[in-house]
Coordinates of C-alpha atoms in Angstrom, one line a residue:
Chain A
M1223 CA 38.3 20.8 -27.9
Q1224 CA 36.5 17.1 -28.8
S1225 CA 38.5 14.1 -28.1
A1226 CA 37.8 11.5 -31.7
A1227 CA 35.5 9.2 -31.1
I1228 CA 36.8 5.8 -30.9
K1229 CA 35.7 2.8 -31.9
R1230 CA 33.5 0.8 -29.8
P1231 CA 34.2 -2.6 -29.3
V1232 CA 31.4 -5.2 -30.2
L1233 CA 31.4 -6.9 -26.5
I1234 CA 31.1 -3.1 -25.5
T1235 CA 27.9 -2.8 -27.6
I1236 CA 26.5 -6.3 -26.6
V1237 CA 27.0 -4.9 -23.1
C1238 CA 25.5 -1.3 -23.1
I1239 CA 22.9 -3.2 -25.2
L1240 CA 22.3 -5.7 -22.3
G1241 CA 22.0 -2.7 -19.7
F1242 CA 19.7 -0.8 -21.6
I1243 CA 17.1 -3.6 -21.9
W1244 CA 18.1 -4.1 -18.2
I1245 CA 16.9 -0.4 -17.1
V1246 CA 13.8 -0.7 -18.9
F1247 CA 12.6 -3.6 -17.0
S1248 CA 14.0 -2.4 -14.0
F1249 CA 12.4 1.0 -13.7
P1250 CA 8.8 -0.2 -13.2
G1251 CA 10.9 -2.0 -10.1
V1252 CA 11.1 1.5 -8.4
F1253 CA 7.5 1.5 -7.2
A1254 CA 7.6 -1.9 -6.7
P1255 CA 5.0 -2.6 -4.3
S1256 CA 7.7 -4.4 -1.9
L1257 CA 10.6 -2.2 -2.1
K1258 CA 7.9 0.0 -1.1
K1259 CA 7.3 -1.9 2.3
M1260 CA 10.9 -2.3 2.9
G1261 CA 10.6 1.7 4.1
D1262 CA 9.6 5.5 2.7
W1263 CA 13.1 5.4 1.2
Y1264 CA 14.6 2.4 -0.6
P1265 CA 12.3 3.4 -3.8
A1266 CA 14.4 6.8 -4.0
L1267 CA 17.9 4.9 -3.0
F1268 CA 16.6 2.6 -5.7
G1269 CA 15.8 4.8 -8.7
I1270 CA 19.1 6.4 -8.1
L1271 CA 20.8 3.3 -8.9
V1272 CA 18.7 3.0 -11.9
A1273 CA 19.2 6.7 -13.0
T1274 CA 23.3 6.1 -12.4
S1275 CA 23.1 2.8 -13.9
F1276 CA 21.9 4.2 -16.8
I1277 CA 23.9 7.5 -17.2
S1278 CA 26.6 5.0 -17.0
Y1279 CA 25.8 2.9 -19.9
I1280 CA 25.7 5.7 -22.0
G1281 CA 29.2 6.5 -21.1
L1282 CA 29.8 2.6 -21.9
W1283 CA 28.2 3.3 -24.9
H1284 CA 30.4 6.6 -25.7
M1285 CA 33.5 5.5 -24.6
K1286 CA 34.3 7.1 -21.8
Q1287 CA 35.9 6.5 -18.8
W1288 CA 33.5 8.1 -16.6
G1289 CA 31.3 5.5 -17.5
V1290 CA 33.2 2.6 -16.3
R1291 CA 34.2 4.2 -13.2
L1292 CA 30.1 5.3 -12.4
F1293 CA 29.4 1.9 -13.6
L1294 CA 31.4 0.6 -10.7
L1295 CA 30.6 2.7 -8.1
S1296 CA 26.8 1.9 -8.6
F1297 CA 27.3 -2.0 -8.9
F1298 CA 29.2 -1.4 -5.4
V1299 CA 26.5 0.5 -3.8
K1300 CA 23.6 -1.5 -5.4
E1301 CA 25.4 -4.9 -3.4
S1302 CA 26.0 -2.9 -0.9
L1303 CA 22.2 -2.1 -0.6
L1304 CA 21.4 -5.4 -1.2
F1305 CA 23.8 -7.0 1.7
L1306 CA 22.1 -5.0 4.2
I1307 CA 18.3 -5.9 3.4
N1308 CA 19.8 -9.6 3.4
D1309 CA 18.6 -9.4 -0.6
V1310 CA 21.8 -10.6 -2.3
N1311 CA 21.0 -11.6 -5.7
Y1312 CA 23.3 -14.2 -7.0
V1313 CA 22.5 -14.0 -10.5
G1314 CA 22.6 -10.3 -10.8
I1315 CA 26.1 -10.4 -9.6
F1316 CA 27.1 -12.7 -11.9
F1317 CA 26.1 -10.5 -14.5
S1318 CA 27.2 -7.6 -13.1
I1319 CA 30.6 -9.4 -13.1
F1320 CA 30.9 -10.6 -16.2
F1321 CA 30.0 -7.3 -17.9
I1322 CA 32.9 -5.5 -15.2
C1323 CA 35.6 -8.2 -17.0
S1324 CA 34.3 -8.0 -20.1
I1325 CA 34.4 -3.4 -20.0
L1326 CA 37.8 -3.1 -18.0
P1327 CA 40.0 -5.0 -20.7
Y1328 CA 39.1 -1.5 -22.9
Y1329 CA 39.4 1.1 -20.0
K1330 CA 42.5 2.3 -21.1
R1331 CA 41.6 2.8 -24.6
M1332 CA 38.8 4.7 -23.7
D1333 CA 38.0 8.6 -23.6
I1334 CA 38.7 10.7 -20.4
N1335 CA 36.9 14.0 -21.4
L1336 CA 32.9 14.2 -20.6
Chain B
M101 CA 32.3 28.6 -5.8
V102 CA 32.6 28.8 -9.3
F103 CA 30.3 25.6 -9.1
W104 CA 27.5 26.7 -7.5
S105 CA 27.6 30.1 -9.7
L106 CA 27.6 27.8 -12.6
F107 CA 24.9 25.5 -11.0
K108 CA 22.4 28.7 -10.4
E109 CA 23.2 30.0 -14.2
S110 CA 22.4 26.9 -15.5
V111 CA 18.7 26.7 -13.5
I112 CA 18.3 30.1 -14.8
F113 CA 19.0 29.2 -18.2
A114 CA 16.7 26.1 -18.0
L115 CA 13.9 28.5 -16.1
Q116 CA 14.3 30.8 -19.3
A117 CA 13.8 28.2 -21.9
L118 CA 10.9 26.9 -20.3
I119 CA 8.9 30.3 -20.0
G120 CA 9.6 30.8 -23.4
N121 CA 7.8 27.7 -24.5
K122 CA 4.8 27.8 -22.8
L123 CA 3.0 25.3 -24.4
R124 CA 5.8 23.2 -25.2
S125 CA 6.2 23.2 -22.0
I126 CA 2.8 22.2 -20.2
L127 CA 2.1 19.4 -23.5
S128 CA 5.8 17.4 -22.2
L129 CA 4.7 18.0 -18.6
L130 CA 1.2 16.5 -19.5
G131 CA 2.8 12.7 -19.8
I132 CA 4.4 13.1 -16.6
T133 CA 1.2 14.0 -14.6
I134 CA -1.1 12.1 -16.2
G135 CA 1.7 8.8 -15.5
I136 CA 2.2 9.5 -12.0
F137 CA -1.1 10.8 -10.9
A138 CA -2.5 7.0 -12.0
V139 CA 0.3 5.5 -10.3
I140 CA 0.6 7.2 -7.1
M141 CA -3.6 7.3 -7.0
V142 CA -3.2 3.6 -7.5
F143 CA -1.1 3.2 -4.5
T144 CA -3.2 6.0 -2.3
I145 CA -6.3 4.0 -2.9
V146 CA -4.9 1.0 -1.9
D147 CA -2.9 1.4 1.1
S148 CA -5.9 3.6 2.6
L149 CA -8.4 0.4 2.1
E150 CA -5.8 -1.7 3.6
Q151 CA -5.5 0.7 6.6
N152 CA -8.6 0.8 6.6
L153 CA -9.2 -3.1 6.6
R154 CA -7.1 -3.4 9.0
K155 CA -8.3 -1.1 11.6
S156 CA -11.7 -2.5 11.0
V157 CA -10.1 -6.3 11.1
Q158 CA -8.3 -5.1 14.8
S159 CA -11.4 -3.7 16.2
L160 CA -12.6 -7.3 16.3
G161 CA -9.6 -8.5 18.5
N162 CA -6.1 -9.8 17.8
D163 CA -6.1 -11.8 20.6
V164 CA -10.1 -13.0 20.1
V165 CA -10.8 -16.9 18.4
F166 CA -14.5 -17.1 17.1
I167 CA -15.6 -20.2 17.6
Q168 CA -17.7 -21.4 14.9
K169 CA -19.5 -23.6 12.4
W170 CA -18.5 -22.1 9.1
P171 CA -14.0 -21.5 8.6
W172 CA -13.0 -18.3 7.4
T173 CA -11.1 -19.6 4.2
F174 CA -12.3 -19.1 1.0
G175 CA -11.4 -19.7 -2.3
P176 CA -12.1 -22.3 -5.2
N177 CA -11.2 -25.5 -3.0
Y178 CA -13.9 -24.4 -0.3
P179 CA -14.8 -27.7 0.8
W180 CA -18.4 -26.4 1.9
W181 CA -20.3 -30.0 2.3
K182 CA -18.2 -31.0 4.9
Y183 CA -19.2 -28.4 6.9
M184 CA -23.2 -27.0 6.2
N185 CA -24.2 -30.1 8.3
R186 CA -22.0 -29.5 11.2
P187 CA -24.0 -28.1 14.7
V188 CA -23.6 -24.5 15.7
P189 CA -22.3 -22.9 18.9
D190 CA -24.8 -23.1 21.7
Y191 CA -24.7 -21.1 25.3
K192 CA -24.0 -24.4 26.8
E193 CA -20.7 -24.9 25.4
L194 CA -19.9 -21.0 26.2
N195 CA -20.2 -22.1 30.5
Y196 CA -18.3 -25.2 29.3
I197 CA -15.5 -23.0 28.2
L198 CA -16.0 -20.2 31.2
D199 CA -15.2 -23.6 33.0
N200 CA -12.6 -24.9 31.7
C201 CA -10.4 -22.9 29.4
D202 CA -7.2 -22.3 31.7
G203 CA -6.5 -19.5 28.3
A204 CA -9.0 -17.5 28.5
Q205 CA -9.5 -14.0 30.1
A206 CA -13.4 -13.8 28.4
A207 CA -15.8 -15.3 26.9
A208 CA -19.5 -14.7 25.5
F209 CA -22.3 -16.3 23.1
M210 CA -23.3 -14.2 20.8
V211 CA -26.1 -14.0 17.5
Y212 CA -27.0 -11.8 15.3
A213 CA -30.7 -11.0 13.7
S214 CA -32.2 -7.8 11.5
T215 CA -35.1 -6.2 12.8
T216 CA -37.0 -3.2 12.8
I217 CA -36.0 -0.8 15.9
K218 CA -39.1 1.9 16.4
H219 CA -39.6 4.6 18.6
Q220 CA -43.0 6.3 18.8
S221 CA -43.6 7.6 14.6
S222 CA -40.5 6.6 13.9
S223 CA -38.9 3.3 13.0
I224 CA -35.5 2.1 11.5
E225 CA -35.6 -0.9 9.1
N226 CA -32.7 -3.9 8.8
V227 CA -31.1 -2.8 12.3
T228 CA -28.6 -4.9 13.7
V229 CA -29.6 -6.4 17.0
I230 CA -26.4 -8.5 18.8
C231 CA -27.8 -10.7 21.4
A232 CA -24.7 -11.1 23.7
S233 CA -23.7 -12.7 26.8
H234 CA -22.5 -10.5 29.9
Q235 CA -18.6 -10.9 28.8
Y236 CA -19.2 -9.3 25.7
D237 CA -18.1 -5.9 26.9
R238 CA -14.6 -7.7 27.5
V239 CA -14.1 -9.6 24.2
K240 CA -14.9 -7.4 22.2
N241 CA -13.3 -3.4 21.2
F242 CA -16.1 -0.7 21.6
E243 CA -16.8 1.9 23.8
I244 CA -20.0 3.5 25.6
A245 CA -20.4 7.6 25.1
D246 CA -23.6 7.9 27.3
G247 CA -25.1 6.0 30.2
R248 CA -23.9 2.1 30.6
Y249 CA -23.3 -1.3 30.2
F250 CA -25.9 -4.5 31.5
T251 CA -25.2 -5.1 35.2
D252 CA -24.7 -8.9 35.8
V253 CA -27.9 -9.2 37.2
E254 CA -29.7 -7.7 33.9
S255 CA -28.0 -10.5 31.7
A256 CA -28.5 -13.4 34.1
S257 CA -32.4 -12.6 34.2
G258 CA -32.7 -11.3 30.7
R259 CA -33.8 -7.7 31.4
P260 CA -35.1 -6.2 28.2
V261 CA -32.7 -3.4 28.4
A262 CA -30.2 -2.3 25.4
V263 CA -27.4 -0.7 24.2
I264 CA -27.5 1.2 21.1
G265 CA -25.6 3.2 18.1
D266 CA -24.5 6.7 18.0
V267 CA -26.7 6.8 15.0
L268 CA -29.7 5.3 16.0
A269 CA -29.6 7.2 18.9
R270 CA -29.5 10.5 16.9
V271 CA -32.2 9.5 14.6
L272 CA -34.6 8.1 17.2
F273 CA -33.9 10.9 20.2
P274 CA -33.2 13.6 18.3
N275 CA -32.4 16.5 20.3
Q276 CA -33.2 14.4 23.7
S277 CA -31.0 11.7 25.9
P278 CA -32.1 8.1 24.9
L279 CA -31.4 6.9 28.3
G280 CA -34.3 5.9 30.2
Q281 CA -36.2 6.0 26.6
T282 CA -37.7 3.1 25.6
I283 CA -37.9 1.6 21.7
K284 CA -39.4 -1.4 20.4
V285 CA -37.8 -5.3 19.2
R286 CA -39.9 -7.2 17.3
G287 CA -42.8 -5.6 19.1
A288 CA -41.0 -6.1 22.9
K289 CA -40.6 -3.2 24.6
V290 CA -36.8 -2.8 25.9
M291 CA -35.4 0.8 27.6
V292 CA -32.4 1.9 26.6
I293 CA -29.3 2.1 28.9
G294 CA -26.2 3.2 27.0
V295 CA -25.4 4.8 24.0
F296 CA -22.2 2.9 21.8
K297 CA -19.5 5.9 21.3
K298 CA -19.3 6.8 17.1
E299 CA -17.1 5.0 15.6
G300 CA -17.3 5.9 11.4
E301 CA -18.2 3.8 8.9
S302 CA -16.1 0.1 9.0
I303 CA -15.1 -1.1 5.7
L304 CA -15.8 -5.1 6.9
G305 CA -19.7 -3.4 7.9
G306 CA -21.2 -4.0 11.2
S307 CA -20.5 -0.7 12.4
P308 CA -21.6 -0.5 16.4
D309 CA -22.7 3.3 15.2
T310 CA -26.4 1.4 14.2
Q311 CA -26.4 -1.5 16.5
V312 CA -28.6 -2.8 18.9
L313 CA -26.9 -4.5 22.3
L314 CA -29.6 -6.9 23.9
P315 CA -28.6 -9.3 26.6
V316 CA -29.2 -13.0 24.6
N317 CA -31.3 -14.5 28.1
Y318 CA -33.6 -11.3 26.7
A319 CA -33.5 -11.9 23.5
R320 CA -34.4 -15.8 23.4
S321 CA -37.8 -14.4 24.3
L322 CA -37.7 -12.6 20.8
I323 CA -35.8 -14.8 18.4
D324 CA -34.0 -18.2 18.4
V325 CA -30.3 -17.8 19.7
N326 CA -30.0 -21.7 18.1
D327 CA -30.9 -20.6 14.2
E328 CA -28.0 -21.4 12.3
D329 CA -28.9 -18.0 10.0
L330 CA -28.3 -16.0 13.0
D331 CA -24.7 -17.2 12.7
P332 CA -24.4 -18.3 16.4
Q333 CA -20.4 -17.8 18.1
I334 CA -18.8 -18.4 21.1
M335 CA -15.9 -15.2 21.2
V336 CA -13.1 -15.9 23.7
R337 CA -10.3 -13.8 23.8
A338 CA -6.7 -15.3 25.5
K339 CA -5.0 -13.7 28.9
D340 CA -2.4 -11.4 28.7
G341 CA 1.1 -13.9 27.3
I342 CA -1.4 -16.6 25.9
T343 CA -0.8 -16.7 22.3
N344 CA -4.1 -17.2 19.9
D345 CA -2.4 -20.8 19.3
E346 CA -1.8 -21.6 22.1
L347 CA -5.5 -20.7 22.8
I348 CA -6.7 -22.5 20.1
S349 CA -4.8 -25.4 20.7
E350 CA -7.0 -25.6 24.4
L351 CA -10.5 -25.0 22.8
T352 CA -9.6 -27.7 20.1
G353 CA -9.3 -30.0 23.1
L354 CA -12.3 -28.6 25.0
M355 CA -14.3 -28.3 21.9
R356 CA -13.7 -31.8 20.9
S357 CA -14.4 -33.2 24.9
R358 CA -17.3 -31.2 24.3
R359 CA -18.7 -32.6 21.7
R360 CA -17.2 -36.0 22.3
L361 CA -15.2 -36.7 19.5
N362 CA -13.0 -39.9 19.3
P363 CA -10.0 -39.6 17.9
L364 CA -10.3 -40.2 15.0
E365 CA -13.3 -37.9 13.6
E366 CA -12.6 -35.0 12.5
E367 CA -13.4 -31.5 14.1
D368 CA -16.9 -30.4 13.9
F369 CA -16.5 -27.4 14.2
A370 CA -14.5 -24.4 13.1
L371 CA -11.8 -22.0 15.1
N372 CA -11.4 -18.3 13.9
Q373 CA -9.2 -15.6 14.4
T374 CA -8.9 -11.9 12.6
S375 CA -5.3 -13.2 10.7
L376 CA -7.4 -15.6 8.6
I377 CA -9.3 -12.8 7.0
S378 CA -5.7 -9.7 6.6
N379 CA -3.9 -12.4 5.3
Q380 CA -6.5 -12.6 2.6
F381 CA -6.5 -9.8 2.0
D382 CA -3.1 -9.3 1.7
S383 CA -2.4 -11.4 -0.3
L384 CA -5.7 -9.6 -2.6
F385 CA -3.6 -6.2 -2.4
D386 CA -0.7 -7.5 -3.5
V387 CA -2.5 -8.5 -7.0
V388 CA -3.8 -5.1 -7.1
G389 CA -0.7 -3.2 -6.1
I390 CA 1.6 -5.4 -8.7
A391 CA -1.3 -4.8 -10.9
G392 CA -1.1 -0.5 -11.0
W393 CA 2.8 -0.8 -10.4
I394 CA 3.0 -2.3 -14.0
I395 CA -0.1 -0.1 -15.2
G396 CA 1.9 3.0 -13.6
G397 CA 4.9 1.8 -14.5
F398 CA 4.7 1.8 -17.8
S399 CA 2.8 4.7 -18.5
I400 CA 5.3 6.7 -16.9
L401 CA 7.9 5.3 -19.4
V402 CA 5.6 6.6 -22.3
G403 CA 5.8 10.3 -20.0
G404 CA 9.7 9.5 -20.2
F405 CA 9.5 9.2 -23.9
G406 CA 7.4 11.9 -24.5
I407 CA 10.1 14.5 -22.4
A408 CA 13.0 12.8 -24.3
N409 CA 11.7 13.8 -27.6
I410 CA 11.2 17.3 -26.4
M411 CA 14.2 17.8 -24.9
F412 CA 15.7 16.2 -28.6
V413 CA 13.9 19.2 -30.3
S414 CA 14.9 21.2 -27.7
V415 CA 18.5 20.8 -28.3
K416 CA 18.1 20.9 -32.0
E417 CA 16.4 24.7 -32.0
R418 CA 19.2 26.0 -30.0
T419 CA 21.7 24.2 -31.5
N420 CA 23.5 27.3 -32.5
I421 CA 23.1 29.0 -29.2
I422 CA 25.2 26.0 -27.4
G423 CA 27.6 26.6 -30.1
I424 CA 27.9 30.2 -28.8
Q425 CA 27.8 29.8 -25.4
K426 CA 30.5 27.3 -25.8
S427 CA 32.6 29.1 -27.9
L428 CA 32.2 31.8 -25.2
G429 CA 34.2 29.1 -23.4
A430 CA 31.4 27.3 -21.3
K431 CA 32.2 23.8 -20.2
N432 CA 30.5 20.3 -21.5
Y433 CA 29.2 19.8 -18.3
F434 CA 27.6 22.9 -18.0
I435 CA 25.3 22.4 -21.2
L436 CA 25.4 19.1 -19.7
M437 CA 23.8 20.2 -16.7
Q438 CA 21.1 23.4 -18.5
F439 CA 19.7 20.8 -20.5
L440 CA 19.7 18.3 -17.6
F441 CA 17.8 20.9 -15.3
E442 CA 15.6 21.7 -18.0
S443 CA 13.8 18.0 -18.5
V444 CA 14.2 17.3 -14.5
F445 CA 12.2 20.6 -14.1
L446 CA 10.0 20.0 -16.6
S447 CA 9.4 16.3 -14.8
V448 CA 9.5 17.3 -11.4
I449 CA 6.5 19.9 -12.4
G450 CA 4.8 17.5 -14.2
G451 CA 4.9 15.2 -11.2
F452 CA 3.8 17.8 -8.4
I453 CA 0.8 18.6 -10.9
G454 CA 0.4 14.4 -10.7
L455 CA 0.4 15.1 -6.7
L456 CA -1.6 18.2 -6.6
I457 CA -4.6 16.1 -8.2
V458 CA -4.5 13.3 -5.9
Y459 CA -4.6 15.0 -3.1
L460 CA -7.3 17.0 -4.1
L461 CA -9.2 14.0 -5.6
T462 CA -8.6 12.3 -1.5
L463 CA -10.1 15.3 -0.5
L464 CA -13.3 14.8 -2.3
A465 CA -13.3 11.0 -2.3
G466 CA -12.7 10.9 1.7
D467 CA -16.0 13.3 2.6
S468 CA -18.3 11.2 0.0
M469 CA -17.5 7.7 0.4
G470 CA -17.0 7.6 4.4
M471 CA -13.4 6.3 4.3
E472 CA -10.7 8.0 5.0
I473 CA -7.8 8.1 2.0
Q474 CA -4.9 9.8 2.3
L475 CA -1.7 11.0 0.3
S476 CA 1.0 9.2 2.7
K477 CA 4.6 10.5 2.7
S478 CA 5.7 7.3 1.2
N479 CA 3.7 7.9 -1.4
I480 CA 4.1 11.8 -1.5
I481 CA 8.4 11.2 -1.6
L482 CA 7.8 7.9 -4.7
G483 CA 6.2 10.6 -6.6
F484 CA 8.8 13.0 -6.6
T485 CA 11.5 10.1 -7.0
I486 CA 10.0 8.9 -10.1
S487 CA 9.2 12.4 -11.4
I488 CA 13.2 13.3 -10.6
L489 CA 14.3 9.8 -11.7
I490 CA 12.0 10.3 -15.3
G491 CA 14.1 14.2 -15.5
V492 CA 17.5 12.4 -15.6
V493 CA 16.7 9.4 -17.5
S494 CA 15.0 10.7 -20.1
G495 CA 16.6 14.0 -20.2
F496 CA 20.7 12.6 -20.2
V497 CA 21.2 11.4 -24.0
P498 CA 19.8 14.3 -25.7
A499 CA 21.8 17.2 -22.7
Y500 CA 25.1 14.7 -23.7
G501 CA 24.2 15.0 -27.5
A502 CA 24.3 18.6 -26.7
S503 CA 27.4 19.0 -24.9
Q504 CA 29.4 17.5 -27.3
L505 CA 28.8 19.3 -29.7
D506 CA 31.4 21.3 -32.2
P507 CA 31.3 24.8 -31.4
V508 CA 31.7 25.4 -34.8
E509 CA 29.7 23.0 -36.6
A510 CA 27.1 24.3 -34.1
I511 CA 27.1 28.1 -34.7
R512 CA 26.6 27.1 -38.4
S513 CA 23.6 24.7 -37.8
S514 CA 20.1 26.7 -38.9

């Protein structure tokens, strides 16, 4: 059964658009020389995080609960990784928390299906 | 078990779709092939150049300080006018350092000259002749494959003996041992007593394969060892446990006192170390790496748009099949996985071909350039990571769209 389309709030639209722009610009970062110098597997790890974030924005755009869950998961994994390599970006954390605060109030209104 | 059977089934579906549309599949993976090729080729060349350069710099010695007239710093604000009137280091200063420097393990004076080397009817032009004092073998990293180095007596009394490079030995003395034979350096007869071990090309130049080493006390009779054009220098190797900074500090004091500089006067000598070269190349490689990263990054992004486009076409074409699959009980995630696998396969195959082209080119380039170019493990991982990432990112939207189709409307679509 297809679930009825849920109207997307403007705030989530803005969050998603900003997120897609962030994805486009952070994608080339996967093969940044600085990331490669950290270790052979860091670009792969960062690449998985970028892909996960992208998929989570698609989920958010379609007002799906899995989108929020995936967004939270990728946020915590990314920040843990950055904390481990001692490269915490406070501006990034601020924006991510702002995004989370913007989307969480709508969580219950979102579709539970894929 | 159910998951794996569904996984297997979606992989088979994806493969059938790719094989069924060969031309389209090839055209769409070309974008990724070119993108991966561009990025990984740039990284491979940069990594290999960096590796070769570091090897060359290391051969100069990481714990060696070079006392010279000119410093090894370059850039737009290089005050050459301050350096050009400086005196060059001389042999007496070497003796002063050997007598007074506590942090030095060994020190040698040397000059470079370029000349023609002859043996009977064979001759080689522009051969680098290194004229060095006795401790040169303890300061410079090299090995002698055949014969021996100078003895104390030969160095001190300036006997006409030489150690020659592997290439020179093979060209001047084909099919015979060069040891005990004579070569002519600037018209003077010199006996060959040793041959350097073959090292291959060096990115900084100055491979011992094409050099001749003479005792500086003999070379005085052939050339002016204080000639500024021959770049006279003193090489000082630090003792174990003494850092380069400590050695530089001690040498600064010794050289200032030897040249009688008062405390307010600027130094009239340069103390160079190999880290100065590697630091300058580090910044150069960073710039090249970033340029390759930006160009390659966006070319891969364009390749990704190509795959996304093909996937949208693929979904549109198979809409009624999707409808039938869903009406027969296929779950949304099955449809999603099927199209996602298709795009990831396309992308990975494209990336694999790109990596294969890079690998073949590194083999060809390595042979023709005489420099070791290697496709490293980290670049292979990076190539596959980018391919999978592009496949997921560009295939997810069409695949998700397909999974959300209404089965009734999908079957009706023409």
